[in-house]
Amino acid sequence: MAKVVGAVATSHVPLIGKAIARGWQDQPYWKPFFDGYGPVRQWLAEVRPDVAVVVYNDHGLNFFLDKLPTFAIGAAATYCNADEGWGLPVAPPFPGHPELSWHIIESVVADEFDVTTCQEMLVDHGLTVPMALLWPGERSVRIVPITVNHVQYPLPSPARCFKFGRAIGRALATFDGEARILLVATGGLSHQLDGARAGFINRRFDLFCLDKIATDPEAMTRLSILDIVREAGAQGTELLTWLVVRGALPPDVVARHAHYHAPISNTGAAVMVLEPARSEVAAA
Ligand code: DHB
Ligand code: FE
């Protein structure tokens, strides 16, 4: 049977990928940031996931303004990356898990979430940078990529994203195959890359999110998209991916690790590990 081992939520700033490629981890600018990931990798070595369901937002590599699904799920055997600029090397292909992908797709569509299914899908820095942070060397996990539109308005509301996560959680609970599943949310926290508020970071709101996502995610579902833009900047809407993943976890979770460092490039950078609480594991 499948088991959800927990979740990692992390920022995905492209410059992090460049820093990894260039080996800058111990430089003074980067060390306080990368130090946040040691405990995450230690936890991953303990829980040993073999498949990662990665909820991220595409930035124009696979989808563009002409066609932009609200929610899309990859169902490919392999996912390629491509040159998006940012000084990022092109990542080697990622093996997929089509059986789990189709199970999630069938389950969420039956659950009234009419997702776009992608049998070909380029994955951008929203996926590749977190994978390089979590598995800097050998990586043995397969992936199921899931994207949330944060580019072309209207965006799905925080409440809708949380409910989509609930549907994903129900899908994972009914998967018959053997799998140790890690959920990954990527993006955020506060940042705005353009316009009059370019460079905007809101540490207070970021710390509020790190607390509420673990203890009271419903508080975040009461926010509107405009609230998030106001508090977290235009690109702070990437926080929607965190709400999807939180919805897919059981109500009771334990925050095994949380780390915040700002700025990294233009972003309030955070990483968090959430594990189902013991009571939830017993009930499953
Ligand atoms: C930055 C952050 C992002 O989330 C992104 O997709 C691109 C750039 C940044 O902080 O530079
Ligand atoms: Fe981004």
PDB file of C-alpha atoms and ligand atoms in Angstrom:
ATOM      1  CA  MET A   1       0.000   0.000   0.000  1.00  0.00           C
ATOM      2  CA  ALA A   2       1.001   3.580  -0.500  1.00  0.00           C
ATOM      3  CA  LYS A   3       2.090   5.725   2.421  1.00  0.00           C
ATOM      4  CA  VAL A   4       2.412   9.518   2.541  1.00  0.00           C
ATOM      5  CA  VAL A   5       5.609  10.087   4.520  1.00  0.00           C
ATOM      6  CA  GLY A   6       5.107  13.845   4.804  1.00  0.00           C
ATOM      7  CA  ALA A   7       5.788  17.048   2.942  1.00  0.00           C
ATOM      8  CA  VAL A   8       8.501  19.562   2.223  1.00  0.00           C
ATOM      9  CA  ALA A   9       7.538  23.110   1.254  1.00  0.00           C
ATOM     10  CA  THR A  10      10.322  25.280  -0.130  1.00  0.00           C
ATOM     11  CA  SER A  11      11.110  28.400  -2.138  1.00  0.00           C
ATOM     12  CA  HIS A  12      12.374  27.826  -5.700  1.00  0.00           C
ATOM     13  CA  VAL A  13      14.320  30.999  -6.597  1.00  0.00           C
ATOM     14  CA  PRO A  14      16.371  30.369  -9.805  1.00  0.00           C
ATOM     15  CA  LEU A  15      19.514  31.945  -8.321  1.00  0.00           C
ATOM     16  CA  ILE A  16      19.609  29.033  -5.835  1.00  0.00           C
ATOM     17  CA  GLY A  17      20.048  26.658  -8.779  1.00  0.00           C
ATOM     18  CA  LYS A  18      22.893  28.781 -10.080  1.00  0.00           C
ATOM     19  CA  ALA A  19      24.510  28.799  -6.615  1.00  0.00           C
ATOM     20  CA  ILE A  20      24.309  24.973  -6.479  1.00  0.00           C
ATOM     21  CA  ALA A  21      25.778  24.647  -9.987  1.00  0.00           C
ATOM     22  CA  ARG A  22      28.658  26.987  -9.101  1.00  0.00           C
ATOM     23  CA  GLY A  23      29.277  25.490  -5.621  1.00  0.00           C
ATOM     24  CA  TRP A  24      28.579  28.732  -3.721  1.00  0.00           C
ATOM     25  CA  GLN A  25      26.919  27.013  -0.722  1.00  0.00           C
ATOM     26  CA  ASP A  26      29.568  28.139   1.815  1.00  0.00           C
ATOM     27  CA  GLN A  27      29.811  31.739   0.678  1.00  0.00           C
ATOM     28  CA  PRO A  28      28.630  34.264   3.323  1.00  0.00           C
ATOM     29  CA  TYR A  29      25.561  35.296   1.302  1.00  0.00           C
ATOM     30  CA  TRP A  30      24.448  31.685   0.807  1.00  0.00           C
ATOM     31  CA  LYS A  31      25.481  29.754   3.921  1.00  0.00           C
ATOM     32  CA  PRO A  32      22.613  30.950   6.180  1.00  0.00           C
ATOM     33  CA  PHE A  33      20.200  29.865   3.461  1.00  0.00           C
ATOM     34  CA  PHE A  34      21.694  26.454   2.630  1.00  0.00           C
ATOM     35  CA  ASP A  35      22.108  25.650   6.337  1.00  0.00           C
ATOM     36  CA  GLY A  36      18.303  25.340   6.432  1.00  0.00           C
ATOM     37  CA  TYR A  37      18.388  22.276   4.174  1.00  0.00           C
ATOM     38  CA  GLY A  38      20.693  19.943   6.136  1.00  0.00           C
ATOM     39  CA  PRO A  39      17.887  18.888   8.517  1.00  0.00           C
ATOM     40  CA  VAL A  40      15.546  18.435   5.547  1.00  0.00           C
ATOM     41  CA  ARG A  41      17.937  16.015   3.830  1.00  0.00           C
ATOM     42  CA  GLN A  42      18.483  14.200   7.111  1.00  0.00           C
ATOM     43  CA  TRP A  43      14.710  13.771   7.468  1.00  0.00           C
ATOM     44  CA  LEU A  44      14.458  12.542   3.856  1.00  0.00           C
ATOM     45  CA  ALA A  45      17.117   9.915   4.600  1.00  0.00           C
ATOM     46  CA  GLU A  46      14.961   8.733   7.531  1.00  0.00           C
ATOM     47  CA  VAL A  47      11.590   8.588   5.733  1.00  0.00           C
ATOM     48  CA  ARG A  48      12.996   7.307   2.392  1.00  0.00           C
ATOM     49  CA  PRO A  49      10.372   8.466  -0.148  1.00  0.00           C
ATOM     50  CA  ASP A  50      10.480   6.819  -3.577  1.00  0.00           C
ATOM     51  CA  VAL A  51       8.056   9.150  -5.333  1.00  0.00           C
ATOM     52  CA  ALA A  52       7.600  12.914  -5.030  1.00  0.00           C
ATOM     53  CA  VAL A  53       4.303  14.592  -5.913  1.00  0.00           C
ATOM     54  CA  VAL A  54       5.592  18.078  -6.677  1.00  0.00           C
ATOM     55  CA  VAL A  55       3.105  20.965  -6.639  1.00  0.00           C
ATOM     56  CA  TYR A  56       4.656  24.033  -8.256  1.00  0.00           C
ATOM     57  CA  ASN A  57       3.842  26.855 -10.637  1.00  0.00           C
ATOM     58  CA  ASP A  58       5.100  26.948 -14.200  1.00  0.00           C
ATOM     59  CA  HIS A  59       6.639  30.322 -15.172  1.00  0.00           C
ATOM     60  CA  GLY A  60       6.159  30.135 -18.949  1.00  0.00           C
ATOM     61  CA  LEU A  61       8.345  27.179 -19.931  1.00  0.00           C
ATOM     62  CA  ASN A  62       5.541  24.658 -20.476  1.00  0.00           C
ATOM     63  CA  PHE A  63       2.423  26.850 -20.434  1.00  0.00           C
ATOM     64  CA  PHE A  64       2.158  30.398 -21.725  1.00  0.00           C
ATOM     65  CA  LEU A  65      -0.503  33.100 -21.689  1.00  0.00           C
ATOM     66  CA  ASP A  66      -2.214  31.625 -24.757  1.00  0.00           C
ATOM     67  CA  LYS A  67      -3.182  28.450 -22.859  1.00  0.00           C
ATOM     68  CA  LEU A  68      -2.896  28.341 -19.093  1.00  0.00           C
ATOM     69  CA  PRO A  69      -4.708  25.652 -17.112  1.00  0.00           C
ATOM     70  CA  THR A  70      -5.670  26.442 -13.535  1.00  0.00           C
ATOM     71  CA  PHE A  71      -4.497  22.991 -12.396  1.00  0.00           C
ATOM     72  CA  ALA A  72      -2.504  20.523 -14.532  1.00  0.00           C
ATOM     73  CA  ILE A  73      -1.107  17.085 -13.739  1.00  0.00           C
ATOM     74  CA  GLY A  74       1.744  15.381 -15.580  1.00  0.00           C
ATOM     75  CA  ALA A  75       1.212  11.797 -16.723  1.00  0.00           C
ATOM     76  CA  ALA A  76       4.489  11.201 -18.539  1.00  0.00           C
ATOM     77  CA  ALA A  77       7.163   8.540 -18.171  1.00  0.00           C
ATOM     78  CA  THR A  78       9.870  11.226 -18.329  1.00  0.00           C
ATOM     79  CA  TYR A  79       9.936  14.992 -17.794  1.00  0.00           C
ATOM     80  CA  CYS A  80      12.551  17.186 -19.458  1.00  0.00           C
ATOM     81  CA  ASN A  81      13.802  20.602 -18.433  1.00  0.00           C
ATOM     82  CA  ALA A  82      14.943  23.212 -21.013  1.00  0.00           C
ATOM     83  CA  ASP A  83      16.991  26.405 -21.031  1.00  0.00           C
ATOM     84  CA  GLU A  84      14.943  29.151 -19.326  1.00  0.00           C
ATOM     85  CA  GLY A  85      17.829  31.571 -18.836  1.00  0.00           C
ATOM     86  CA  TRP A  86      18.608  32.678 -15.221  1.00  0.00           C
ATOM     87  CA  GLY A  87      22.129  31.152 -15.601  1.00  0.00           C
ATOM     88  CA  LEU A  88      20.677  27.736 -14.794  1.00  0.00           C
ATOM     89  CA  PRO A  89      22.163  24.592 -16.316  1.00  0.00           C
ATOM     90  CA  VAL A  90      19.555  22.366 -17.999  1.00  0.00           C
ATOM     91  CA  ALA A  91      18.689  19.600 -15.520  1.00  0.00           C
ATOM     92  CA  PRO A  92      18.839  15.955 -16.632  1.00  0.00           C
ATOM     93  CA  PRO A  93      15.419  14.325 -17.280  1.00  0.00           C
ATOM     94  CA  PHE A  94      13.278  13.266 -14.317  1.00  0.00           C
ATOM     95  CA  PRO A  95      11.630   9.820 -14.314  1.00  0.00           C
ATOM     96  CA  GLY A  96       7.845   9.950 -13.913  1.00  0.00           C
ATOM     97  CA  HIS A  97       5.334   7.607 -12.291  1.00  0.00           C
ATOM     98  CA  PRO A  98       2.507   7.342 -14.876  1.00  0.00           C
ATOM     99  CA  GLU A  99       0.548   4.805 -12.814  1.00  0.00           C
ATOM    100  CA  LEU A 100       0.317   7.140  -9.818  1.00  0.00           C
ATOM    101  CA  SER A 101      -0.307  10.140 -12.123  1.00  0.00           C
ATOM    102  CA  TRP A 102      -3.312   8.471 -13.776  1.00  0.00           C
ATOM    103  CA  HIS A 103      -4.658   7.309 -10.456  1.00  0.00           C
ATOM    104  CA  ILE A 104      -4.534  10.891  -9.098  1.00  0.00           C
ATOM    105  CA  ILE A 105      -6.067  12.271 -12.311  1.00  0.00           C
ATOM    106  CA  GLU A 106      -8.939   9.746 -12.310  1.00  0.00           C
ATOM    107  CA  SER A 107      -9.596  10.294  -8.628  1.00  0.00           C
ATOM    108  CA  VAL A 108      -9.580  14.128  -8.655  1.00  0.00           C
ATOM    109  CA  VAL A 109     -11.730  14.305 -11.810  1.00  0.00           C
ATOM    110  CA  ALA A 110     -14.250  11.950 -10.149  1.00  0.00           C
ATOM    111  CA  ASP A 111     -13.991  14.371  -7.208  1.00  0.00           C
ATOM    112  CA  GLU A 112     -15.071  17.267  -9.528  1.00  0.00           C
ATOM    113  CA  PHE A 113     -11.630  18.830 -10.184  1.00  0.00           C
ATOM    114  CA  ASP A 114     -11.419  18.989 -13.987  1.00  0.00           C
ATOM    115  CA  VAL A 115      -7.646  19.127 -14.396  1.00  0.00           C
ATOM    116  CA  THR A 116      -5.604  19.329 -17.581  1.00  0.00           C
ATOM    117  CA  THR A 117      -3.649  16.098 -18.155  1.00  0.00           C
ATOM    118  CA  CYS A 118      -0.200  16.395 -19.701  1.00  0.00           C
ATOM    119  CA  GLN A 119       1.443  13.416 -21.344  1.00  0.00           C
ATOM    120  CA  GLU A 120       4.280  15.716 -22.298  1.00  0.00           C
ATOM    121  CA  MET A 121       5.412  18.409 -19.884  1.00  0.00           C
ATOM    122  CA  LEU A 122       8.560  20.508 -19.603  1.00  0.00           C
ATOM    123  CA  VAL A 123       9.389  21.176 -15.958  1.00  0.00           C
ATOM    124  CA  ASP A 124      10.917  24.548 -15.067  1.00  0.00           C
ATOM    125  CA  HIS A 125      12.928  25.953 -12.135  1.00  0.00           C
ATOM    126  CA  GLY A 126       9.818  25.687  -9.946  1.00  0.00           C
ATOM    127  CA  LEU A 127      10.500  21.931  -9.924  1.00  0.00           C
ATOM    128  CA  THR A 128      14.188  21.542 -10.802  1.00  0.00           C
ATOM    129  CA  VAL A 129      15.607  23.907  -8.146  1.00  0.00           C
ATOM    130  CA  PRO A 130      13.768  22.223  -5.214  1.00  0.00           C
ATOM    131  CA  MET A 131      14.823  18.786  -6.517  1.00  0.00           C
ATOM    132  CA  ALA A 132      18.465  19.957  -6.542  1.00  0.00           C
ATOM    133  CA  LEU A 133      18.057  21.310  -2.991  1.00  0.00           C
ATOM    134  CA  LEU A 134      16.484  18.115  -1.638  1.00  0.00           C
ATOM    135  CA  TRP A 135      18.706  15.665  -3.550  1.00  0.00           C
ATOM    136  CA  PRO A 136      21.948  17.476  -4.450  1.00  0.00           C
ATOM    137  CA  GLY A 137      23.632  14.291  -5.737  1.00  0.00           C
ATOM    138  CA  GLU A 138      22.098  10.895  -6.464  1.00  0.00           C
ATOM    139  CA  ARG A 139      18.321  11.071  -6.650  1.00  0.00           C
ATOM    140  CA  SER A 140      16.254   7.890  -6.692  1.00  0.00           C
ATOM    141  CA  VAL A 141      12.711   9.291  -6.603  1.00  0.00           C
ATOM    142  CA  ARG A 142      10.228   9.370  -9.442  1.00  0.00           C
ATOM    143  CA  ILE A 143       7.986  12.412  -9.778  1.00  0.00           C
ATOM    144  CA  VAL A 144       4.375  13.420 -10.416  1.00  0.00           C
ATOM    145  CA  PRO A 145       4.346  17.153 -11.300  1.00  0.00           C
ATOM    146  CA  ILE A 146       1.238  19.203 -10.568  1.00  0.00           C
ATOM    147  CA  THR A 147       1.009  22.864 -11.564  1.00  0.00           C
ATOM    148  CA  VAL A 148      -1.102  25.709 -10.235  1.00  0.00           C
ATOM    149  CA  ASN A 149      -1.647  28.835 -12.360  1.00  0.00           C
ATOM    150  CA  HIS A 150      -0.194  31.897 -10.667  1.00  0.00           C
ATOM    151  CA  VAL A 151       0.432  33.867 -13.879  1.00  0.00           C
ATOM    152  CA  GLN A 152      -2.780  34.519 -15.808  1.00  0.00           C
ATOM    153  CA  TYR A 153      -5.696  35.979 -13.852  1.00  0.00           C
ATOM    154  CA  PRO A 154      -8.099  34.848 -12.522  1.00  0.00           C
ATOM    155  CA  LEU A 155      -6.087  32.668 -10.122  1.00  0.00           C
ATOM    156  CA  PRO A 156      -7.697  29.919  -8.039  1.00  0.00           C
ATOM    157  CA  SER A 157      -8.494  31.110  -4.520  1.00  0.00           C
ATOM    158  CA  PRO A 158      -6.554  29.842  -1.478  1.00  0.00           C
ATOM    159  CA  ALA A 159      -9.732  28.000  -0.381  1.00  0.00           C
ATOM    160  CA  ARG A 160     -10.024  26.310  -3.789  1.00  0.00           C
ATOM    161  CA  CYS A 161      -6.347  25.277  -3.716  1.00  0.00           C
ATOM    162  CA  PHE A 162      -6.790  23.783  -0.252  1.00  0.00           C
ATOM    163  CA  LYS A 163      -9.829  21.796  -1.475  1.00  0.00           C
ATOM    164  CA  PHE A 164      -7.852  20.615  -4.518  1.00  0.00           C
ATOM    165  CA  GLY A 165      -5.214  19.396  -2.076  1.00  0.00           C
ATOM    166  CA  ARG A 166      -7.895  17.535  -0.124  1.00  0.00           C
ATOM    167  CA  ALA A 167      -8.875  15.753  -3.350  1.00  0.00           C
ATOM    168  CA  ILE A 168      -5.226  14.856  -4.000  1.00  0.00           C
ATOM    169  CA  GLY A 169      -4.976  13.525  -0.441  1.00  0.00           C
ATOM    170  CA  ARG A 170      -8.024  11.279  -1.038  1.00  0.00           C
ATOM    171  CA  ALA A 171      -6.411  10.060  -4.268  1.00  0.00           C
ATOM    172  CA  LEU A 172      -3.135   9.184  -2.534  1.00  0.00           C
ATOM    173  CA  ALA A 173      -5.015   7.311   0.210  1.00  0.00           C
ATOM    174  CA  THR A 174      -6.622   4.999  -2.386  1.00  0.00           C
ATOM    175  CA  PHE A 175      -3.527   4.206  -4.462  1.00  0.00           C
ATOM    176  CA  ASP A 176      -3.016   0.436  -4.512  1.00  0.00           C
ATOM    177  CA  GLY A 177       0.621   0.392  -5.588  1.00  0.00           C
ATOM    178  CA  GLU A 178       3.596   0.205  -3.265  1.00  0.00           C
ATOM    179  CA  ALA A 179       4.893   3.749  -2.799  1.00  0.00           C
ATOM    180  CA  ARG A 180       6.423   5.958  -0.156  1.00  0.00           C
ATOM    181  CA  ILE A 181       5.068   9.317  -1.236  1.00  0.00           C
ATOM    182  CA  LEU A 182       6.586  12.713  -0.438  1.00  0.00           C
ATOM    183  CA  LEU A 183       4.532  15.821  -1.159  1.00  0.00           C
ATOM    184  CA  VAL A 184       6.549  18.854  -2.230  1.00  0.00           C
ATOM    185  CA  ALA A 185       5.239  22.421  -2.478  1.00  0.00           C
ATOM    186  CA  THR A 186       7.439  24.979  -4.205  1.00  0.00           C
ATOM    187  CA  GLY A 187       7.338  28.757  -4.440  1.00  0.00           C
ATOM    188  CA  GLY A 188       7.072  31.828  -2.252  1.00  0.00           C
ATOM    189  CA  LEU A 189       7.269  33.132   0.207  1.00  0.00           C
ATOM    190  CA  SER A 190       6.825  36.915  -0.233  1.00  0.00           C
ATOM    191  CA  HIS A 191       8.271  38.448  -3.375  1.00  0.00           C
ATOM    192  CA  GLN A 192       7.437  40.863  -6.130  1.00  0.00           C
ATOM    193  CA  LEU A 193       9.634  40.919  -9.212  1.00  0.00           C
ATOM    194  CA  ASP A 194       8.186  43.861 -11.101  1.00  0.00           C
ATOM    195  CA  GLY A 195       6.238  47.121 -10.855  1.00  0.00           C
ATOM    196  CA  ALA A 196       6.439  49.860  -8.242  1.00  0.00           C
ATOM    197  CA  ARG A 197       6.856  47.376  -5.366  1.00  0.00           C
ATOM    198  CA  ALA A 198       9.639  45.300  -7.023  1.00  0.00           C
ATOM    199  CA  GLY A 199      11.797  43.857  -4.258  1.00  0.00           C
ATOM    200  CA  PHE A 200       8.944  43.841  -1.729  1.00  0.00           C
ATOM    201  CA  ILE A 201       9.398  41.274   1.067  1.00  0.00           C
ATOM    202  CA  ASN A 202       7.120  40.929   4.118  1.00  0.00           C
ATOM    203  CA  ARG A 203       8.891  38.995   6.835  1.00  0.00           C
ATOM    204  CA  ARG A 204       5.994  39.352   9.266  1.00  0.00           C
ATOM    205  CA  PHE A 205       3.540  37.784   6.833  1.00  0.00           C
ATOM    206  CA  ASP A 206       6.025  35.040   5.864  1.00  0.00           C
ATOM    207  CA  LEU A 207       6.442  34.035   9.523  1.00  0.00           C
ATOM    208  CA  PHE A 208       2.639  34.114   9.933  1.00  0.00           C
ATOM    209  CA  CYS A 209       2.370  31.664   6.991  1.00  0.00           C
ATOM    210  CA  LEU A 210       5.027  29.320   8.394  1.00  0.00           C
ATOM    211  CA  ASP A 211       3.054  29.144  11.620  1.00  0.00           C
ATOM    212  CA  LYS A 212      -0.470  28.882  10.156  1.00  0.00           C
ATOM    213  CA  ILE A 213       0.339  26.391   7.417  1.00  0.00           C
ATOM    214  CA  ALA A 214       1.149  23.868  10.149  1.00  0.00           C
ATOM    215  CA  THR A 215      -1.292  24.771  12.896  1.00  0.00           C
ATOM    216  CA  ASP A 216      -4.298  26.474  11.294  1.00  0.00           C
ATOM    217  CA  PRO A 217      -4.299  26.314   7.473  1.00  0.00           C
ATOM    218  CA  GLU A 218      -7.986  27.292   7.413  1.00  0.00           C
ATOM    219  CA  ALA A 219      -6.860  30.776   8.526  1.00  0.00           C
ATOM    220  CA  MET A 220      -4.990  31.022   5.245  1.00  0.00           C
ATOM    221  CA  THR A 221      -7.945  29.778   3.210  1.00  0.00           C
ATOM    222  CA  ARG A 222      -9.888  32.825   4.383  1.00  0.00           C
ATOM    223  CA  LEU A 223      -7.439  35.085   2.507  1.00  0.00           C
ATOM    224  CA  SER A 224      -8.333  36.304  -0.978  1.00  0.00           C
ATOM    225  CA  ILE A 225      -5.865  36.468  -3.861  1.00  0.00           C
ATOM    226  CA  LEU A 226      -5.779  40.256  -3.408  1.00  0.00           C
ATOM    227  CA  ASP A 227      -4.952  39.812   0.297  1.00  0.00           C
ATOM    228  CA  ILE A 228      -1.991  37.623  -0.716  1.00  0.00           C
ATOM    229  CA  VAL A 229      -0.805  40.091  -3.354  1.00  0.00           C
ATOM    230  CA  ARG A 230      -1.052  42.927  -0.815  1.00  0.00           C
ATOM    231  CA  GLU A 231       0.744  41.024   1.955  1.00  0.00           C
ATOM    232  CA  ALA A 232       3.185  38.871  -0.031  1.00  0.00           C
ATOM    233  CA  GLY A 233       3.694  40.708  -3.329  1.00  0.00           C
ATOM    234  CA  ALA A 234       2.522  39.825  -6.838  1.00  0.00           C
ATOM    235  CA  GLN A 235       4.587  36.626  -6.990  1.00  0.00           C
ATOM    236  CA  GLY A 236       3.799  35.768  -3.377  1.00  0.00           C
ATOM    237  CA  THR A 237       0.761  34.042  -4.898  1.00  0.00           C
ATOM    238  CA  GLU A 238       3.097  31.036  -5.297  1.00  0.00           C
ATOM    239  CA  LEU A 239       1.968  30.359  -1.754  1.00  0.00           C
ATOM    240  CA  LEU A 240      -1.051  28.661  -3.396  1.00  0.00           C
ATOM    241  CA  THR A 241       1.127  25.576  -3.953  1.00  0.00           C
ATOM    242  CA  TRP A 242       1.724  25.348  -0.186  1.00  0.00           C
ATOM    243  CA  LEU A 243      -2.044  25.359   0.367  1.00  0.00           C
ATOM    244  CA  VAL A 244      -2.544  22.515  -2.124  1.00  0.00           C
ATOM    245  CA  VAL A 245       0.050  20.389  -0.350  1.00  0.00           C
ATOM    246  CA  ARG A 246      -1.283  21.267   3.098  1.00  0.00           C
ATOM    247  CA  GLY A 247      -4.743  20.188   1.944  1.00  0.00           C
ATOM    248  CA  ALA A 248      -3.334  16.837   0.805  1.00  0.00           C
ATOM    249  CA  LEU A 249      -1.915  16.156   4.277  1.00  0.00           C
ATOM    250  CA  PRO A 250      -4.030  14.984   7.221  1.00  0.00           C
ATOM    251  CA  PRO A 251      -5.523  17.737   9.448  1.00  0.00           C
ATOM    252  CA  ASP A 252      -3.035  17.040  12.238  1.00  0.00           C
ATOM    253  CA  VAL A 253       0.591  17.494  11.300  1.00  0.00           C
ATOM    254  CA  VAL A 254       3.841  18.070  13.139  1.00  0.00           C
ATOM    255  CA  ALA A 255       6.301  20.666  11.834  1.00  0.00           C
ATOM    256  CA  ARG A 256       9.572  18.748  12.006  1.00  0.00           C
ATOM    257  CA  HIS A 257      11.631  21.672  10.707  1.00  0.00           C
ATOM    258  CA  ALA A 258      11.184  25.267   9.561  1.00  0.00           C
ATOM    259  CA  HIS A 259      13.773  27.767   8.368  1.00  0.00           C
ATOM    260  CA  TYR A 260      13.431  31.311   7.051  1.00  0.00           C
ATOM    261  CA  HIS A 261      16.060  33.541   5.470  1.00  0.00           C
ATOM    262  CA  ALA A 262      15.572  36.794   3.574  1.00  0.00           C
ATOM    263  CA  PRO A 263      16.413  37.942   1.082  1.00  0.00           C
ATOM    264  CA  ILE A 264      17.531  35.289  -1.367  1.00  0.00           C
ATOM    265  CA  SER A 265      17.589  37.150  -4.647  1.00  0.00           C
ATOM    266  CA  ASN A 266      14.251  39.032  -4.354  1.00  0.00           C
ATOM    267  CA  THR A 267      12.472  36.566  -2.115  1.00  0.00           C
ATOM    268  CA  GLY A 268      11.698  35.691   1.486  1.00  0.00           C
ATOM    269  CA  ALA A 269      13.073  32.136   1.338  1.00  0.00           C
ATOM    270  CA  ALA A 270      11.595  29.411   3.508  1.00  0.00           C
ATOM    271  CA  VAL A 271      11.682  25.667   3.914  1.00  0.00           C
ATOM    272  CA  MET A 272       9.478  23.531   6.081  1.00  0.00           C
ATOM    273  CA  VAL A 273       9.028  19.800   6.797  1.00  0.00           C
ATOM    274  CA  LEU A 274       5.578  18.575   7.812  1.00  0.00           C
ATOM    275  CA  GLU A 275       4.809  15.070   8.977  1.00  0.00           C
ATOM    276  CA  PRO A 276       1.428  13.456   9.700  1.00  0.00           C
ATOM    277  CA  ALA A 277       0.888  13.479  13.483  1.00  0.00           C
ATOM    278  CA  ARG A 278       1.134  10.100  15.222  1.00  0.00           C
ATOM    279  CA  SER A 279      -2.631   9.996  15.807  1.00  0.00           C
ATOM    280  CA  GLU A 280      -3.255  10.349  12.047  1.00  0.00           C
ATOM    281  CA  VAL A 281      -0.889   7.492  11.252  1.00  0.00           C
ATOM    282  CA  ALA A 282      -2.669   5.277  13.795  1.00  0.00           C
ATOM    283  CA  ALA A 283      -6.074   6.117  12.289  1.00  0.00           C
ATOM    284  CA  ALA A 284      -4.999   5.317   8.711  1.00  0.00           C
TER     285      ALA A 284
HETATM  286  C1  DHB B   1      12.790  34.911  -8.182  1.00  0.00           C
HETATM  287  C2  DHB B   1      11.834  34.200  -7.446  1.00  0.00           C
HETATM  288  C3  DHB B   1      10.971  33.331  -8.108  1.00  0.00           C
HETATM  289  O1  DHB B   1       9.975  32.625  -7.479  1.00  0.00           O
HETATM  290  C4  DHB B   1      11.063  33.130  -9.476  1.00  0.00           C
HETATM  291  O2  DHB B   1      10.225  32.240 -10.050  1.00  0.00           O
HETATM  292  C5  DHB B   1      12.003  33.842 -10.204  1.00  0.00           C
HETATM  293  C6  DHB B   1      12.879  34.737  -9.548  1.00  0.00           C
HETATM  294  C7  DHB B   1      13.747  35.830  -7.471  1.00  0.00           C
HETATM  295  O3  DHB B   1      13.614  36.077  -6.265  1.00  0.00           O
HETATM  296  O4  DHB B   1      14.682  36.305  -8.132  1.00  0.00           O
HETATM  297 FE    FE B   2       8.707  31.525  -8.939  1.00  0.00          FE
END
